mmCIF file of C-alpha atoms in Angstrom:
data_model
loop_
_atom_site.group_PDB
_atom_site.id
_atom_site.type_symbol
_atom_site.label_atom_id
_atom_site.label_comp_id
_atom_site.label_asym_id
_atom_site.label_seq_id
_atom_site.Cartn_x
_atom_site.Cartn_y
_atom_site.Cartn_z
ATOM 1 C CA SER A 180 -19.283 3.409 -2.978
ATOM 2 C CA GLN A 181 -16.318 1.554 -4.390
ATOM 3 C CA THR A 182 -15.253 -1.828 -3.070
ATOM 4 C CA ILE A 183 -12.414 -4.172 -3.919
ATOM 5 C CA HIS A 184 -12.533 -7.911 -3.484
ATOM 6 C CA GLN A 185 -9.537 -10.210 -3.562
ATOM 7 C CA TRP A 186 -9.386 -13.998 -3.263
ATOM 8 C CA PRO A 187 -8.387 -16.448 -2.030
ATOM 9 C CA ALA A 188 -7.439 -14.952 1.335
ATOM 10 C CA THR A 189 -4.895 -17.661 2.083
ATOM 11 C CA LEU A 190 -3.356 -20.508 0.171
ATOM 12 C CA VAL A 191 -0.574 -23.018 0.547
ATOM 13 C CA GLN A 192 0.922 -24.242 -2.698
ATOM 14 C CA PRO A 193 3.764 -26.666 -3.476
ATOM 15 C CA VAL A 194 6.837 -25.520 -5.364
ATOM 16 C CA GLY A 195 6.282 -25.807 -9.095
ATOM 17 C CA SER A 196 2.511 -25.555 -8.940
ATOM 18 C CA PRO A 197 0.517 -22.822 -10.729
ATOM 19 C CA LEU A 198 -1.003 -19.759 -9.089
ATOM 20 C CA SER A 199 -4.039 -17.633 -9.741
ATOM 21 C CA LEU A 200 -5.077 -14.722 -7.526
ATOM 22 C CA GLU A 201 -8.118 -12.731 -8.555
ATOM 23 C CA CYS A 202 -9.269 -9.233 -7.805
ATOM 24 C CA THR A 203 -12.396 -7.308 -8.770
ATOM 25 C CA VAL A 204 -13.404 -3.711 -8.162
ATOM 26 C CA GLU A 205 -16.999 -2.557 -7.905
ATOM 27 C CA GLY A 206 -18.556 0.873 -8.032
ATOM 28 C CA THR A 207 -16.158 2.506 -10.495
ATOM 29 C CA SER A 208 -15.233 2.256 -14.151
ATOM 30 C CA ASN A 209 -11.862 2.227 -15.890
ATOM 31 C CA PRO A 210 -9.812 2.093 -12.672
ATOM 32 C CA ASN A 211 -6.050 1.803 -12.582
ATOM 33 C CA LEU A 212 -5.282 -1.591 -11.065
ATOM 34 C CA TYR A 213 -2.205 -2.754 -9.185
ATOM 35 C CA TRP A 214 -0.619 -5.859 -7.699
ATOM 36 C CA TYR A 215 1.760 -5.348 -4.779
ATOM 37 C CA ARG A 216 3.739 -7.816 -2.693
ATOM 38 C CA GLN A 217 4.672 -7.245 0.921
ATOM 39 C CA ALA A 218 7.525 -9.228 2.457
ATOM 40 C CA ALA A 219 8.014 -9.345 6.214
ATOM 41 C CA GLY A 220 9.759 -6.213 7.499
ATOM 42 C CA ARG A 221 9.835 -4.588 4.083
ATOM 43 C CA GLY A 222 7.764 -2.024 2.282
ATOM 44 C CA LEU A 223 5.215 -2.829 -0.363
ATOM 45 C CA GLN A 224 6.714 -3.661 -3.731
ATOM 46 C CA LEU A 225 4.803 -2.854 -6.910
ATOM 47 C CA LEU A 226 4.644 -5.897 -9.182
ATOM 48 C CA PHE A 227 2.237 -4.896 -11.963
ATOM 49 C CA TYR A 228 -0.074 -2.068 -12.850
ATOM 50 C CA SER A 229 -2.720 -1.636 -15.519
ATOM 51 C CA VAL A 230 -4.380 1.471 -16.930
ATOM 52 C CA GLY A 231 -6.874 -0.441 -19.081
ATOM 53 C CA ILE A 232 -8.031 -3.799 -20.431
ATOM 54 C CA GLY A 233 -5.116 -5.780 -21.778
ATOM 55 C CA GLN A 234 -2.601 -3.076 -20.767
ATOM 56 C CA ILE A 235 -0.127 -4.442 -18.231
ATOM 57 C CA SER A 236 3.146 -2.943 -17.064
ATOM 58 C CA SER A 237 5.608 -5.079 -15.163
ATOM 59 C CA GLU A 238 7.826 -3.521 -12.530
ATOM 60 C CA VAL A 239 9.870 -6.484 -11.365
ATOM 61 C CA PRO A 240 11.195 -9.309 -13.549
ATOM 62 C CA GLN A 241 10.071 -12.633 -12.089
ATOM 63 C CA ASN A 242 8.032 -15.715 -12.837
ATOM 64 C CA LEU A 243 4.741 -13.945 -12.146
ATOM 65 C CA SER A 244 2.406 -12.452 -14.726
ATOM 66 C CA ALA A 245 -0.751 -10.370 -14.639
ATOM 67 C CA SER A 246 -3.772 -10.081 -16.870
ATOM 68 C CA ARG A 247 -6.766 -7.779 -17.088
ATOM 69 C CA PRO A 248 -9.490 -9.591 -19.049
ATOM 70 C CA GLN A 249 -12.229 -7.147 -18.017
ATOM 71 C CA ASP A 250 -12.308 -3.513 -16.966
ATOM 72 C CA ARG A 251 -12.584 -4.233 -13.254
ATOM 73 C CA GLN A 252 -10.849 -7.609 -13.030
ATOM 74 C CA PHE A 253 -7.155 -8.147 -12.393
ATOM 75 C CA ILE A 254 -5.484 -11.549 -12.155
ATOM 76 C CA LEU A 255 -2.030 -12.476 -10.871
ATOM 77 C CA SER A 256 -0.670 -15.774 -12.164
ATOM 78 C CA SER A 257 2.302 -18.041 -12.182
ATOM 79 C CA LYS A 258 2.950 -21.228 -14.145
ATOM 80 C CA LYS A 259 5.455 -22.598 -11.620
ATOM 81 C CA LEU A 260 5.795 -21.198 -8.115
ATOM 82 C CA LEU A 261 9.128 -20.754 -6.363
ATOM 83 C CA LEU A 262 9.749 -20.720 -2.616
ATOM 84 C CA SER A 263 10.676 -17.044 -2.946
ATOM 85 C CA ASP A 264 7.160 -16.258 -4.204
ATOM 86 C CA SER A 265 5.795 -16.651 -0.675
ATOM 87 C CA GLY A 266 4.385 -13.449 0.720
ATOM 88 C CA PHE A 267 1.406 -11.204 1.186
ATOM 89 C CA TYR A 268 -0.107 -10.088 -2.124
ATOM 90 C CA LEU A 269 -2.273 -7.024 -2.347
ATOM 91 C CA CYS A 270 -4.520 -5.855 -5.141
ATOM 92 C CA ALA A 271 -5.264 -2.147 -5.314
ATOM 93 C CA TRP A 272 -7.081 0.395 -7.439
ATOM 94 C CA SER A 273 -7.103 4.119 -8.092
ATOM 95 C CA GLY A 274 -9.563 6.347 -9.898
ATOM 96 C CA GLY A 275 -9.646 9.926 -11.083
ATOM 97 C CA ARG A 276 -7.854 11.124 -7.955
ATOM 98 C CA ASN A 277 -4.461 9.594 -7.368
ATOM 99 C CA THR A 278 -5.230 7.859 -4.066
ATOM 100 C CA ILE A 279 -4.650 4.086 -4.174
ATOM 101 C CA TYR A 280 -7.013 1.833 -2.237
ATOM 102 C CA PHE A 281 -6.067 -1.691 -1.226
ATOM 103 C CA GLY A 282 -7.882 -4.983 -0.918
ATOM 104 C CA GLU A 283 -7.633 -7.256 2.081
ATOM 105 C CA GLY A 284 -4.704 -9.227 0.699
ATOM 106 C CA SER A 285 -3.840 -12.856 -0.029
ATOM 107 C CA TRP A 286 -1.351 -14.820 2.012
ATOM 108 C CA LEU A 287 0.642 -17.205 -0.185
ATOM 109 C CA THR A 288 2.891 -19.852 1.316
ATOM 110 C CA VAL A 289 4.928 -21.934 -1.111
ATOM 111 C CA VAL A 290 6.130 -25.199 0.421
ATOM 112 C CA GLU B 71 15.219 6.813 -7.692
ATOM 113 C CA ASP B 72 12.439 7.628 -5.264
ATOM 114 C CA GLN B 73 13.189 6.720 -1.652
ATOM 115 C CA VAL B 74 11.129 6.722 1.510
ATOM 116 C CA THR B 75 12.569 6.180 4.992
ATOM 117 C CA GLN B 76 10.368 5.855 8.037
ATOM 118 C CA SER B 77 11.477 6.187 11.645
ATOM 119 C CA PRO B 78 11.367 4.803 14.184
ATOM 120 C CA GLU B 79 10.840 1.210 13.063
ATOM 121 C CA ALA B 80 8.813 0.517 16.183
ATOM 122 C CA LEU B 81 7.222 2.668 18.839
ATOM 123 C CA ARG B 82 5.694 1.631 22.128
ATOM 124 C CA LEU B 83 3.441 4.187 23.815
ATOM 125 C CA GLN B 84 1.386 4.355 26.954
ATOM 126 C CA GLU B 85 -2.234 5.280 26.417
ATOM 127 C CA GLY B 86 -2.430 9.076 26.310
ATOM 128 C CA GLU B 87 1.291 9.523 25.522
ATOM 129 C CA SER B 88 1.484 11.628 22.354
ATOM 130 C CA SER B 89 4.252 11.056 19.812
ATOM 131 C CA SER B 90 5.258 11.579 16.180
ATOM 132 C CA LEU B 91 6.303 9.316 13.343
ATOM 133 C CA ASN B 92 8.704 10.529 10.685
ATOM 134 C CA CYS B 93 8.745 9.914 6.944
ATOM 135 C CA SER B 94 11.724 11.274 4.985
ATOM 136 C CA TYR B 95 11.546 11.156 1.215
ATOM 137 C CA THR B 96 13.239 11.927 -2.066
ATOM 138 C CA VAL B 97 11.103 11.948 -5.181
ATOM 139 C CA SER B 98 11.053 13.381 -8.685
ATOM 140 C CA GLY B 99 8.257 15.904 -8.638
ATOM 141 C CA LEU B 100 5.979 15.044 -5.749
ATOM 142 C CA ARG B 101 2.395 14.373 -6.806
ATOM 143 C CA GLY B 102 1.342 13.312 -3.334
ATOM 144 C CA LEU B 103 2.449 11.855 -0.022
ATOM 145 C CA PHE B 104 0.184 9.227 1.456
ATOM 146 C CA TRP B 105 -0.274 7.789 4.934
ATOM 147 C CA TYR B 106 -1.857 4.398 5.478
ATOM 148 C CA ARG B 107 -2.678 2.346 8.539
ATOM 149 C CA GLN B 108 -2.201 -1.426 8.358
ATOM 150 C CA ASP B 109 -3.511 -3.908 10.889
ATOM 151 C CA PRO B 110 -1.877 -7.360 11.088
ATOM 152 C CA GLY B 111 -2.922 -9.601 8.207
ATOM 153 C CA LYS B 112 -4.969 -6.866 6.515
ATOM 154 C CA GLY B 113 -4.513 -4.560 3.571
ATOM 155 C CA PRO B 114 -3.430 -0.952 4.177
ATOM 156 C CA GLU B 115 -6.225 1.482 5.000
ATOM 157 C CA PHE B 116 -5.952 4.956 3.497
ATOM 158 C CA LEU B 117 -5.608 7.809 5.994
ATOM 159 C CA PHE B 118 -4.360 10.995 4.299
ATOM 160 C CA THR B 119 -2.972 12.509 1.127
ATOM 161 C CA LEU B 120 -0.759 15.596 1.323
ATOM 162 C CA TYR B 121 0.119 17.472 -1.845
ATOM 163 C CA SER B 122 2.326 20.423 -0.974
ATOM 164 C CA ALA B 123 4.689 21.672 1.732
ATOM 165 C CA GLY B 124 2.854 23.299 4.609
ATOM 166 C CA GLU B 125 -0.277 21.238 4.186
ATOM 167 C CA GLU B 126 -1.818 19.580 7.242
ATOM 168 C CA LYS B 127 -4.664 17.083 7.612
ATOM 169 C CA GLU B 128 -6.375 15.664 10.676
ATOM 170 C CA LYS B 129 -8.514 12.665 11.475
ATOM 171 C CA GLU B 130 -9.504 11.955 15.057
ATOM 172 C CA ARG B 131 -6.235 11.617 17.025
ATOM 173 C CA LEU B 132 -4.017 11.698 13.913
ATOM 174 C CA LYS B 133 -2.522 14.748 12.248
ATOM 175 C CA ALA B 134 -0.250 14.643 9.211
ATOM 176 C CA THR B 135 2.068 17.447 8.142
ATOM 177 C CA LEU B 136 4.339 17.895 5.132
ATOM 178 C CA THR B 137 7.576 19.739 4.374
ATOM 179 C CA LYS B 138 9.702 19.590 1.237
ATOM 180 C CA LYS B 139 11.754 16.684 2.620
ATOM 181 C CA GLU B 140 9.637 14.927 5.214
ATOM 182 C CA SER B 141 6.242 14.276 6.676
ATOM 183 C CA PHE B 142 5.179 13.712 10.253
ATOM 184 C CA LEU B 143 2.249 11.756 11.584
ATOM 185 C CA HIS B 144 1.364 13.036 15.019
ATOM 186 C CA ILE B 145 -0.644 10.790 17.309
ATOM 187 C CA THR B 146 -2.301 12.775 20.072
ATOM 188 C CA ALA B 147 -3.403 11.004 23.266
ATOM 189 C CA PRO B 148 -3.339 7.575 21.593
ATOM 190 C CA LYS B 149 -5.637 4.735 22.551
ATOM 191 C CA PRO B 150 -4.940 0.985 22.296
ATOM 192 C CA GLU B 151 -7.036 0.862 19.113
ATOM 193 C CA ASP B 152 -4.439 3.103 17.444
ATOM 194 C CA SER B 153 -2.003 0.178 17.552
ATOM 195 C CA ALA B 154 -1.047 -0.654 13.968
ATOM 196 C CA THR B 155 1.717 -0.276 11.427
ATOM 197 C CA TYR B 156 1.683 3.142 9.784
ATOM 198 C CA LEU B 157 2.946 3.295 6.211
ATOM 199 C CA CYS B 158 4.134 6.324 4.310
ATOM 200 C CA ALA B 159 4.308 6.441 0.513
ATOM 201 C CA VAL B 160 5.210 9.035 -2.106
ATOM 202 C CA GLN B 161 3.917 9.329 -5.623
ATOM 203 C CA GLY B 162 6.243 10.848 -8.185
ATOM 204 C CA GLY B 163 5.264 13.123 -10.996
ATOM 205 C CA ARG B 164 8.165 12.924 -13.443
ATOM 206 C CA GLY B 165 9.723 10.312 -15.727
ATOM 207 C CA ASP B 166 9.669 6.727 -14.543
ATOM 208 C CA SER B 167 8.272 7.812 -11.178
ATOM 209 C CA TRP B 168 5.073 9.135 -12.686
ATOM 210 C CA GLY B 169 2.011 7.909 -10.827
ATOM 211 C CA LYS B 170 3.759 5.133 -8.900
ATOM 212 C CA LEU B 171 3.747 4.762 -5.139
ATOM 213 C CA GLN B 172 7.059 4.188 -3.344
ATOM 214 C CA PHE B 173 6.480 2.871 0.168
ATOM 215 C CA GLY B 174 8.533 3.056 3.315
ATOM 216 C CA ALA B 175 8.964 -0.002 5.529
ATOM 217 C CA GLY B 176 6.521 1.358 8.105
ATOM 218 C CA THR B 177 6.467 2.189 11.797
ATOM 219 C CA GLN B 178 4.874 -0.381 14.082
ATOM 220 C CA VAL B 179 3.013 1.379 16.878
ATOM 221 C CA VAL B 180 1.857 -0.405 20.019
ATOM 222 C CA VAL B 181 -0.266 1.513 22.528
ATOM 223 C CA THR B 182 -0.628 -0.095 25.933
ATOM 224 C CA PRO B 183 -3.416 0.685 28.424
#
């Protein structure tokens, strides 16, 4: 069966510091991969999606970036965090069928 | 632009008191409508996908239905463990909407014993 792992689960980072959130999927090949952000009281917002290695589409202009160095690895990064980057970040994947499955999420607090 | 509106924002039920959640949507060429359950501090858990008007799916005490403009999630005789936020999302099939999920803000359900 397919599983998705995302880490770290929580982190507190100062303004201006870098960020790296990692996500891996097991049990499938060539998945579509996604990064979402969920703000309190709001729906999930798609940040990035990838249909293959090195192929990244950005949905929202911001100081975040994403990379896909391997087929089942997706990384969300920032060079300098802003207070507004605080939130709940979710990695997700989809396969041949169009259902999207989510990881457990990462809580980011920028202080 | 695809839009999803969920109502009510919050719902408090007594154990055994059945109710329905609403998801109204506009989308360019619906590929699928999805329901997820989300517990506090966790990622959304997939419940159902509906593809065309008239389709229904069931899982335990949950039943999802779909029309051309909205979907309902019926909770029959809920138990406290059904307490969660229920998210609705649509996936478009045309133009810029293709393949992307547009989420509603969710309905927070609390079931008391």
